[in-house]
Coordinates of C-alpha atoms in Angstrom, one line a residue:
M1 CA -6.3 -35.9 68.1
I2 CA -6.2 -36.7 64.4
S3 CA -3.0 -38.5 65.0
D4 CA -4.7 -41.1 67.2
R5 CA -5.6 -42.8 64.0
V6 CA -2.0 -43.9 63.6
K7 CA -0.8 -44.3 67.2
K8 CA -3.6 -45.0 69.8
G9 CA -4.9 -48.5 70.9
I10 CA -3.6 -52.0 70.8
E11 CA -4.4 -52.3 67.1
K12 CA -1.9 -49.5 66.3
A13 CA 1.0 -51.4 67.8
P14 CA 2.5 -52.1 64.3
H15 CA 2.2 -48.3 63.5
R16 CA 4.0 -47.4 66.8
S17 CA 6.7 -50.0 66.0
L18 CA 7.4 -48.2 62.7
F19 CA 7.6 -44.8 64.5
K20 CA 10.0 -46.4 67.0
A21 CA 12.1 -47.7 64.1
M22 CA 12.8 -44.0 63.4
G23 CA 13.7 -43.2 67.0
Y24 CA 10.4 -41.7 68.2
T25 CA 9.7 -42.4 71.9
D26 CA 6.4 -43.1 73.7
E27 CA 6.5 -39.6 75.1
E28 CA 6.8 -38.0 71.6
L29 CA 4.0 -40.2 70.4
R30 CA 1.7 -39.0 73.2
R31 CA 2.1 -35.4 71.9
P32 CA 0.4 -33.9 68.8
L33 CA 2.2 -34.8 65.6
I34 CA 2.9 -31.7 63.5
G35 CA 3.9 -32.1 59.9
V36 CA 6.6 -29.7 58.9
V37 CA 6.6 -29.2 55.1
N38 CA 10.1 -28.4 54.0
S39 CA 10.6 -27.3 50.4
Q40 CA 14.4 -26.9 50.8
N41 CA 16.5 -27.7 47.8
E42 CA 19.7 -26.8 46.1
I43 CA 18.3 -25.2 42.9
V44 CA 16.2 -22.2 44.3
P45 CA 18.0 -19.3 46.0
G46 CA 14.9 -18.7 48.1
H47 CA 15.0 -22.3 49.3
I48 CA 18.7 -23.0 49.7
H49 CA 18.6 -22.0 53.4
L50 CA 15.2 -23.5 54.4
D51 CA 16.8 -26.2 56.5
T52 CA 17.8 -23.5 58.9
I53 CA 14.2 -22.2 59.0
V54 CA 12.8 -25.7 59.5
R55 CA 15.2 -26.4 62.4
A56 CA 13.9 -23.3 64.1
V57 CA 10.2 -24.3 63.4
K58 CA 10.9 -27.8 64.9
D59 CA 12.5 -26.2 68.0
G60 CA 9.4 -24.1 68.5
I61 CA 7.1 -27.1 68.2
R62 CA 9.1 -29.0 70.8
M63 CA 9.2 -26.0 73.1
A64 CA 5.4 -25.8 73.0
G65 CA 4.9 -29.5 73.6
G66 CA 4.5 -31.0 70.1
T67 CA 6.4 -33.6 68.0
P68 CA 7.6 -32.2 64.7
V69 CA 7.6 -34.6 61.7
E70 CA 9.4 -33.2 58.7
F71 CA 8.7 -34.1 55.1
S72 CA 9.5 -32.5 51.8
T73 CA 8.0 -31.2 48.6
I74 CA 9.3 -29.8 45.3
G75 CA 10.1 -26.3 44.3
V76 CA 10.9 -24.9 40.8
C77 CA 13.1 -21.8 40.4
D78 CA 11.2 -19.6 38.0
G79 CA 14.3 -17.6 37.1
I80 CA 16.3 -20.7 36.1
A81 CA 13.2 -22.2 34.3
M82 CA 12.6 -18.9 32.4
N83 CA 12.6 -18.7 28.6
H84 CA 12.9 -22.4 27.8
V85 CA 10.7 -25.5 28.1
G86 CA 11.2 -25.6 31.9
M87 CA 8.9 -22.7 32.4
K88 CA 6.0 -24.9 31.2
Y89 CA 6.4 -26.7 34.6
S90 CA 6.4 -23.7 36.9
L91 CA 2.6 -23.1 37.3
A92 CA 1.9 -26.8 36.9
S93 CA 4.1 -27.5 39.9
R94 CA 1.7 -25.6 42.1
E95 CA -0.9 -28.5 41.8
L96 CA 1.8 -31.1 42.5
I97 CA 2.8 -29.3 45.6
A98 CA -0.8 -29.1 46.9
D99 CA -1.5 -32.7 46.0
S100 CA 1.7 -34.0 47.6
I101 CA 1.0 -32.2 50.9
E102 CA -2.6 -33.5 50.9
S103 CA -1.2 -37.1 50.3
M104 CA 1.3 -36.9 53.1
A105 CA -0.9 -35.1 55.7
V106 CA -3.9 -37.5 55.3
A107 CA -1.8 -40.7 55.0
H108 CA 0.0 -39.9 58.2
A109 CA -2.8 -38.3 60.2
F110 CA -1.0 -35.1 61.2
D111 CA -2.7 -32.9 63.9
G112 CA -1.4 -29.7 62.3
L113 CA 1.0 -28.4 59.6
V114 CA 3.7 -25.8 59.5
L115 CA 4.3 -24.9 55.8
V116 CA 7.8 -23.6 55.0
P117 CA 8.0 -22.3 51.4
N118 CA 9.5 -19.2 49.9
C119 CA 9.1 -18.8 46.1
D120 CA 6.6 -18.3 43.4
K121 CA 4.4 -21.4 43.1
I122 CA 5.4 -23.0 46.3
V123 CA 3.7 -20.4 48.6
P124 CA 0.3 -20.6 46.9
G125 CA 0.6 -24.4 46.4
M126 CA 1.1 -24.8 50.2
L127 CA -1.8 -22.4 51.0
M128 CA -4.0 -24.3 48.6
A129 CA -3.2 -27.6 50.4
C130 CA -4.0 -26.2 53.8
A131 CA -7.3 -24.7 52.6
R132 CA -8.2 -28.1 51.1
L133 CA -7.2 -30.1 54.2
N134 CA -8.6 -27.7 56.7
I135 CA -6.5 -28.9 59.6
P136 CA -4.7 -26.3 61.9
S137 CA -1.9 -24.8 59.8
I138 CA 0.5 -21.9 59.7
L139 CA 2.9 -20.7 57.0
V140 CA 6.4 -19.3 57.6
S141 CA 8.5 -18.3 54.6
G142 CA 12.3 -18.1 54.1
G143 CA 12.2 -14.4 53.7
P144 CA 13.3 -12.0 50.9
M145 CA 16.8 -11.7 49.4
L146 CA 18.6 -8.4 50.0
A147 CA 19.0 -6.2 47.0
G148 CA 22.4 -6.2 45.2
R149 CA 24.8 -3.3 44.9
R150 CA 27.1 -2.2 42.1
G151 CA 28.7 1.1 43.1
N152 CA 25.7 3.4 43.9
R153 CA 23.3 1.4 41.8
V154 CA 20.8 -0.9 43.5
L155 CA 20.2 -4.2 41.6
D156 CA 17.9 -7.2 41.5
L157 CA 17.3 -10.1 39.2
N158 CA 15.3 -7.9 36.9
S159 CA 18.4 -5.8 36.3
V160 CA 20.1 -8.8 34.8
F161 CA 17.1 -9.7 32.6
E162 CA 16.9 -6.1 31.4
G163 CA 20.6 -6.1 30.8
V164 CA 20.2 -8.8 28.1
G165 CA 18.1 -6.4 26.1
A166 CA 20.4 -3.5 26.9
V167 CA 23.4 -5.4 25.4
S168 CA 21.3 -6.3 22.3
A169 CA 20.5 -2.6 21.8
G170 CA 24.1 -1.6 22.3
R171 CA 23.3 0.4 25.5
I172 CA 25.8 -1.5 27.7
T173 CA 28.6 -3.9 27.0
E174 CA 28.8 -7.6 27.7
E175 CA 31.4 -6.8 30.3
E176 CA 29.0 -4.5 32.1
L177 CA 26.3 -7.2 31.9
K178 CA 28.8 -9.6 33.5
E179 CA 29.4 -7.2 36.4
I180 CA 25.6 -6.9 36.9
E181 CA 25.2 -10.7 36.8
E182 CA 27.8 -11.0 39.6
C183 CA 26.2 -8.4 41.9
A184 CA 22.4 -8.6 41.4
C185 CA 21.6 -11.6 43.6
P186 CA 23.8 -11.4 46.7
G187 CA 22.6 -14.4 48.6
C188 CA 19.7 -16.6 49.8
G189 CA 16.1 -15.5 49.8
S190 CA 13.2 -14.8 47.4
C191 CA 14.2 -12.3 44.7
S192 CA 14.3 -8.8 46.3
G193 CA 11.6 -6.9 44.5
M194 CA 7.8 -7.0 44.8
F195 CA 7.8 -10.0 42.5
T196 CA 5.5 -13.0 42.8
A197 CA 7.2 -14.8 45.7
N198 CA 7.4 -11.7 47.9
S199 CA 3.9 -10.7 46.9
M200 CA 2.5 -14.0 48.0
N201 CA 4.5 -14.0 51.3
C202 CA 3.2 -10.6 52.1
L203 CA -0.4 -11.5 51.2
A204 CA -0.1 -14.6 53.4
E205 CA 0.2 -12.2 56.4
V206 CA -2.9 -10.3 55.2
L207 CA -4.9 -13.5 54.7
G208 CA -4.1 -14.3 58.3
M209 CA -2.2 -17.5 57.6
A210 CA 1.3 -16.2 58.6
L211 CA 2.7 -14.2 61.5
P212 CA 3.4 -10.5 61.1
G213 CA 6.8 -10.1 59.4
N214 CA 6.5 -13.2 57.3
G215 CA 6.6 -11.2 54.0
T216 CA 9.4 -8.7 54.8
V217 CA 11.9 -9.8 57.4
P218 CA 15.0 -10.5 55.3
A219 CA 16.2 -14.1 54.8
V220 CA 19.6 -13.4 56.3
Y221 CA 18.4 -11.7 59.5
A222 CA 18.3 -13.6 62.8
E223 CA 14.8 -12.2 63.3
R224 CA 13.7 -14.6 60.5
V225 CA 14.9 -17.6 62.6
R226 CA 13.1 -16.2 65.7
L227 CA 9.9 -15.8 63.6
A228 CA 10.2 -19.5 62.5
K229 CA 10.4 -20.5 66.2
K230 CA 7.4 -18.5 67.0
A231 CA 5.5 -20.1 64.1
G232 CA 6.4 -23.5 65.6
M233 CA 5.1 -22.5 69.0
K234 CA 2.0 -21.0 67.5
I235 CA 0.9 -24.1 65.7
M236 CA 0.4 -25.8 69.0
E237 CA -2.0 -23.1 70.1
L238 CA -3.9 -23.5 66.8
V239 CA -4.1 -27.2 67.4
Q240 CA -5.3 -26.8 71.0
K241 CA -8.0 -24.2 70.0
N242 CA -8.8 -26.1 66.8
I243 CA -8.4 -23.0 64.7
R244 CA -8.5 -24.1 61.1
P245 CA -7.6 -22.5 57.8
R246 CA -11.2 -22.1 56.6
D247 CA -12.0 -20.2 59.9
I248 CA -9.4 -17.7 58.6
L249 CA -9.7 -17.9 54.8
T250 CA -13.1 -16.3 54.5
A251 CA -14.4 -14.2 51.6
E252 CA -13.6 -11.1 53.6
A253 CA -10.0 -12.2 54.1
F254 CA -9.6 -12.5 50.4
E255 CA -11.0 -9.0 50.0
N256 CA -8.4 -7.8 52.5
A257 CA -5.7 -9.5 50.6
L258 CA -6.8 -7.9 47.3
T259 CA -6.9 -4.5 49.0
V260 CA -3.4 -4.8 50.3
D261 CA -2.3 -6.3 46.9
M262 CA -3.5 -3.0 45.3
A263 CA -1.7 -0.8 47.9
L264 CA 1.6 -2.7 47.6
G265 CA 1.5 -3.0 43.8
C266 CA 2.0 -6.8 43.9
S267 CA 2.6 -9.2 41.0
T268 CA -0.2 -9.8 38.5
N269 CA 0.3 -13.5 39.4
S270 CA -1.2 -12.8 42.8
V271 CA -4.7 -12.6 41.2
L272 CA -4.1 -16.0 39.7
H273 CA -3.0 -17.5 43.0
L274 CA -5.5 -15.8 45.3
T275 CA -8.3 -17.1 43.0
A276 CA -6.9 -20.7 43.2
I277 CA -6.5 -20.6 47.0
A278 CA -10.0 -19.2 47.4
H279 CA -11.3 -22.1 45.2
E280 CA -9.8 -24.6 47.7
A281 CA -11.3 -22.7 50.6
G282 CA -14.8 -22.7 48.9
V283 CA -14.7 -19.0 48.2
K284 CA -15.3 -17.6 44.7
I285 CA -13.4 -14.5 43.5
D286 CA -14.9 -12.7 40.5
L287 CA -12.4 -10.7 38.5
D288 CA -14.8 -7.8 38.5
V289 CA -14.3 -7.5 42.2
V290 CA -10.6 -7.0 41.6
N291 CA -11.4 -3.8 39.7
S292 CA -13.9 -2.5 42.2
I293 CA -11.3 -3.0 45.0
S294 CA -8.6 -1.3 42.9
Q295 CA -10.9 1.7 42.3
R296 CA -11.2 2.4 46.0
T297 CA -7.7 1.5 47.1
P298 CA -4.8 3.9 46.9
N299 CA -1.4 2.6 45.7
L300 CA 0.9 3.4 48.6
C301 CA 4.1 1.6 47.5
R302 CA 6.3 1.6 44.4
L303 CA 8.6 -1.3 44.9
S304 CA 10.8 -2.8 42.2
P305 CA 9.9 -3.2 39.3
A306 CA 7.5 -0.3 39.7
G307 CA 9.9 1.9 41.6
P308 CA 13.4 2.2 43.2
Y309 CA 12.6 0.4 46.5
H310 CA 12.9 -3.3 47.5
V311 CA 11.3 -5.5 50.1
E312 CA 14.1 -4.8 52.6
D313 CA 13.1 -1.1 52.4
L314 CA 9.4 -2.1 53.0
Y315 CA 10.7 -4.0 56.1
A316 CA 12.6 -1.0 57.4
A317 CA 9.6 1.2 56.7
G318 CA 7.3 -0.8 59.0
G319 CA 6.4 -3.8 56.8
V320 CA 3.0 -5.1 55.7
Q321 CA 1.5 -4.3 59.1
A322 CA 2.3 -0.6 58.6
V323 CA 0.7 -0.6 55.1
M324 CA -2.4 -2.1 56.6
K325 CA -2.4 0.5 59.4
E326 CA -2.4 3.2 56.7
L327 CA -5.3 1.6 54.9
S328 CA -7.3 1.2 58.1
K329 CA -7.3 5.0 58.4
K330 CA -9.9 5.0 55.6
S331 CA -11.7 1.9 56.8
L332 CA -10.5 -0.1 53.8
L333 CA -9.9 -3.4 55.7
R334 CA -12.0 -5.8 57.7
L335 CA -10.1 -5.6 61.0
E336 CA -12.2 -8.1 63.0
L337 CA -11.1 -11.1 61.1
L338 CA -9.3 -14.0 62.8
T339 CA -5.6 -14.8 62.1
V340 CA -3.1 -17.4 63.0
T341 CA -1.9 -15.2 65.9
G342 CA -5.2 -16.2 67.6
C343 CA -6.1 -12.5 67.5
S344 CA -7.9 -10.3 65.0
L345 CA -6.2 -8.5 62.2
G346 CA -6.9 -5.2 64.0
A347 CA -5.1 -6.4 67.1
N348 CA -2.1 -7.5 65.0
I349 CA -1.6 -4.0 63.5
S350 CA -2.5 -1.9 66.5
D351 CA 1.1 -1.0 67.2
A352 CA 2.2 -0.7 63.6
V353 CA 3.9 2.6 62.6
V354 CA 5.1 3.8 59.2
L355 CA 8.8 4.7 59.6
D356 CA 9.4 6.0 56.0
H357 CA 6.7 7.8 54.2
E358 CA 8.5 7.6 50.9
V359 CA 8.4 3.8 50.9
I360 CA 4.9 3.7 52.4
R361 CA 3.0 6.8 51.4
P362 CA 0.4 8.2 53.7
V363 CA -3.1 7.0 52.7
D364 CA -4.1 10.6 51.8
Q365 CA -0.9 11.2 49.7
P366 CA -0.6 8.0 47.7
Y367 CA 1.4 7.4 44.5
S368 CA -2.0 7.0 42.8
A369 CA -5.6 7.1 43.9
T370 CA -6.2 3.6 42.5
G371 CA -4.6 0.2 43.1
G372 CA -1.5 -1.4 41.5
I373 CA -3.4 -4.0 39.4
A374 CA -6.2 -3.7 36.9
V375 CA -8.4 -6.2 35.1
L376 CA -9.1 -5.4 31.5
K377 CA -12.0 -6.6 29.4
G378 CA -13.2 -6.2 25.9
N379 CA -13.6 -8.1 22.7
L380 CA -10.0 -9.4 22.9
A381 CA -10.4 -10.5 26.5
P382 CA -14.1 -11.3 27.2
D383 CA -13.3 -13.1 30.4
G384 CA -10.6 -10.7 31.5
A385 CA -6.9 -9.9 31.4
V386 CA -4.5 -8.6 34.1
V387 CA -1.9 -5.8 34.1
K388 CA 0.4 -4.4 36.8
R389 CA -0.9 -0.8 36.4
A390 CA 1.6 0.6 38.9
A391 CA 4.5 -0.5 36.7
V392 CA 3.1 1.0 33.4
A393 CA 4.5 4.4 32.2
P394 CA 1.8 7.1 32.1
E395 CA 2.2 7.4 28.3
M396 CA 1.2 3.7 27.9
M397 CA -2.0 3.8 30.0
V398 CA -3.8 4.4 26.7
H399 CA -2.2 3.0 23.6
Q400 CA -3.2 1.9 20.1
G401 CA -0.9 0.1 17.7
P402 CA -0.5 -2.7 15.1
A403 CA -0.4 -6.3 16.3
R404 CA 2.8 -8.2 15.9
V405 CA 1.6 -11.8 16.3
F406 CA 3.7 -14.7 17.6
D407 CA 2.5 -18.3 18.4
S408 CA 5.2 -18.8 21.1
E409 CA 7.4 -16.9 23.5
E410 CA 10.5 -18.0 21.7
E411 CA 9.4 -16.5 18.4
A412 CA 8.6 -13.2 20.1
F413 CA 11.9 -13.0 22.0
D414 CA 13.9 -13.7 18.9
A415 CA 12.1 -10.9 17.0
I416 CA 12.7 -8.5 19.9
L417 CA 16.4 -9.2 20.2
K418 CA 16.9 -8.9 16.4
G419 CA 15.3 -5.5 16.3
R420 CA 12.2 -6.4 14.4
I421 CA 9.8 -4.7 16.9
N422 CA 9.2 -1.1 16.3
K423 CA 7.9 1.8 18.4
G424 CA 4.2 1.7 18.7
D425 CA 3.8 -2.1 18.1
V426 CA 1.7 -4.4 20.2
V427 CA 3.4 -7.7 20.6
V428 CA 0.8 -10.5 20.8
I429 CA 2.1 -13.9 22.2
R430 CA -0.5 -16.6 22.1
Y431 CA -0.8 -20.4 22.6
E432 CA 1.0 -19.9 25.9
G433 CA -2.0 -20.2 28.2
P434 CA -2.7 -22.9 30.8
K435 CA -3.8 -25.4 28.0
G436 CA -1.9 -24.0 25.1
G437 CA 1.6 -23.7 26.7
P438 CA 0.8 -26.0 28.4
G439 CA 1.5 -24.5 31.8
M440 CA 1.0 -20.8 31.2
K441 CA 4.7 -19.8 30.9
E442 CA 5.9 -16.7 32.7
M443 CA 7.6 -14.4 30.2
L444 CA 10.1 -12.2 31.9
S445 CA 12.7 -12.4 29.0
P446 CA 10.6 -10.6 26.3
T447 CA 9.4 -7.9 28.7
S448 CA 12.8 -7.3 30.1
A449 CA 14.4 -7.2 26.6
I450 CA 11.8 -4.6 25.6
A451 CA 12.6 -2.5 28.8
G452 CA 16.4 -3.0 28.4
M453 CA 16.2 -1.7 24.8
G454 CA 14.4 1.4 26.1
L455 CA 11.1 0.5 24.4
D456 CA 8.9 0.0 27.5
K457 CA 7.3 3.4 27.0
D458 CA 6.5 2.6 23.3
V459 CA 5.7 -1.1 23.0
A460 CA 2.9 -3.1 24.6
L461 CA 2.9 -6.9 25.1
L462 CA -0.2 -9.1 25.3
T463 CA -0.4 -12.8 26.1
D464 CA -2.7 -15.6 27.2
G465 CA 0.3 -16.7 29.2
R466 CA 1.7 -14.8 32.3
F467 CA 4.2 -12.2 33.0
S468 CA 6.7 -12.2 35.9
G469 CA 6.2 -10.1 39.0
A470 CA 9.5 -8.5 37.9
T471 CA 7.9 -7.3 34.6
R472 CA 7.3 -3.6 34.0
G473 CA 5.7 -1.8 31.2
A474 CA 2.4 -2.3 29.4
S475 CA 2.5 -6.1 29.7
I476 CA -1.0 -7.5 29.8
G477 CA -1.3 -11.2 30.6
H478 CA -3.9 -13.9 31.5
I479 CA -6.0 -13.0 28.4
S480 CA -9.1 -15.3 28.7
P481 CA -10.4 -17.3 27.0
E482 CA -6.9 -18.4 25.8
A483 CA -6.0 -19.1 22.2
M484 CA -6.1 -22.9 22.7
E485 CA -9.7 -22.6 23.8
G486 CA -10.7 -20.5 20.8
G487 CA -10.5 -17.2 22.5
P488 CA -10.4 -14.1 20.3
I489 CA -6.6 -13.8 20.7
A490 CA -6.4 -16.9 18.5
V491 CA -7.7 -15.0 15.5
V492 CA -5.7 -11.7 15.8
N493 CA -3.9 -11.1 12.5
E494 CA -0.6 -9.4 11.9
G495 CA -1.2 -5.7 11.6
D496 CA -4.7 -5.6 13.3
L497 CA -5.1 -2.5 15.3
I498 CA -5.2 -3.2 19.0
C499 CA -6.6 -0.6 21.5
I500 CA -5.4 -0.7 25.1
N501 CA -7.1 1.6 27.6
I502 CA -5.9 0.7 31.1
T503 CA -7.6 3.7 32.6
E504 CA -11.0 2.5 31.5
G505 CA -10.2 -1.2 31.8
R506 CA -10.5 -2.0 28.1
L507 CA -8.7 -4.3 25.7
D508 CA -10.1 -4.5 22.1
I509 CA -9.2 -5.5 18.6
M510 CA -10.4 -2.9 16.2
I511 CA -12.5 -5.0 13.8
S512 CA -16.2 -5.4 13.5
Q513 CA -18.1 -8.0 15.6
E514 CA -19.2 -9.6 12.4
E515 CA -15.6 -10.1 11.2
L516 CA -14.6 -11.4 14.6
R517 CA -17.4 -13.9 14.5
E518 CA -16.4 -15.0 11.0
R519 CA -12.7 -15.5 12.0
L520 CA -13.7 -17.5 15.1
A521 CA -16.0 -19.7 13.1
K522 CA -13.1 -20.6 10.7
W523 CA -10.6 -21.2 13.6
K524 CA -9.4 -24.7 14.2
A525 CA -7.5 -25.8 17.3
P526 CA -3.8 -26.7 16.6
E527 CA -2.3 -30.0 17.8
P528 CA -1.4 -29.8 21.5
K529 CA 2.3 -29.0 22.0
I530 CA 2.7 -31.7 24.6
K531 CA 0.4 -34.8 24.8
H532 CA 2.2 -37.1 27.2
G533 CA 3.5 -37.1 30.8
Y534 CA 2.4 -34.7 33.6
L535 CA 2.0 -31.7 31.3
G536 CA -0.2 -33.7 28.9
R537 CA -2.5 -34.6 31.8
Y538 CA -2.3 -31.0 33.1
A539 CA -3.3 -29.6 29.7
R540 CA -6.4 -31.9 29.6
L541 CA -7.5 -30.9 33.2
V542 CA -6.6 -27.3 33.7
T543 CA -9.2 -24.5 33.6
S544 CA -8.9 -20.9 32.5
A545 CA -6.6 -18.3 34.0
S546 CA -9.8 -16.3 34.8
T547 CA -10.7 -19.1 37.3
G548 CA -7.2 -19.4 38.8
A549 CA -5.9 -22.1 36.4
V550 CA -7.1 -24.8 38.8
L551 CA -7.6 -28.4 37.8
K552 CA -11.0 -29.8 37.0

């Protein structure tokens, strides 16, 4: 066992003495030591209840003959960090999470890991760590929040963000916004739509690193506690059989994940995170593959923000397993791949049934013939940009309009709320990429304000930063190369004509190549916004969004 490094032999008597100082017995030390990574805290709704999940995991480990050893890691709430300097730390926290787990797991010689995250950067950060470490591991999340209710209206966090724009436009009163604020988030769990957290928890199932149900069993259901106990028991089987993450996280597993991503209509951030996890597993994801998979994969689900349904509805309709069962009818998945169940993906979904064909459309009657995400390229995004196609209004799939250029999210948000953005405009927000932000801020406030003001079918937003999984409309992010690296977005001028063609995968600035070259030759990088501390180091080390914004 790996843990023999810290507990076996006469020379490890001092080590055992330290274990005994914490109350561990010789019997517990003879068993495999399983690290249980708990990201519980009192600032993230998706994590407030994780102590309950971790207790269940530890029970499962003990029932199966192991010794659980709990330790913690950080978690940032993207919603609370949104629209201020705190959002610069969100994506950057993913690397801290992966590094901290690596540090703890290697320093203490754990035989296996159970990873207990729930929200945006925490899920991919933990998956990156286990791919890097390659010791037996399993992930079990805290589960999705239930949707809110106000009369007959179903609400989620996005309803509140859009309400801000609606108040500014005079469409609702401040009192109505207050009522929405009170009802939208009814309790613990990851925000209830197919936003980034739930996207990644669902895709963890598809990758094979989590048990069936991980992405959709609601946080408040007892079934979630039972699932956590099963994960605790299952890690002991993975340790015994020496089944490791890189046995599961193969190139084919990532193709499966991207396929289900397209069918579910997941967050655009999923492309960023899958690329980063693949990097840690030694697998390369080319953005061109994303479009080829999207072209052959039907979009079967329209969950918020793309439609009226929430993750609890997906759960009731049969869950991720039922979506995969539909896709398998057209041989769109590799079913022979190994998963943490110890069985193949095909075996996992053999009994899955779609229980609601409105929430999960039949594979031959999809919402659209192509997937929920598209990668765009062109002279404005030579290395690619990403859009949640499933959440774009049909009239905005092809759009041409004048650029309204802002060098920060704050400037753009202020202009939107003050009514300075007109129908037909293309809002360009730059110097918010991985290096330029730094931290590649997620910008739900501007997109929600546009939608709340009723302009989501008239105005497009482009950025080298990111958009939230809760974003809807023609919101195109991850533009690469970013402005801080001298990408073409850095030299867009106010009023330049921007052409967006999501159908054909194009994003272009309508100037000649000669003029574009001249502008780029004259461009000079601005001073970094932050030079010191963690973000200063992050800005110096981070790579492009097109490669997952991993650190060099």
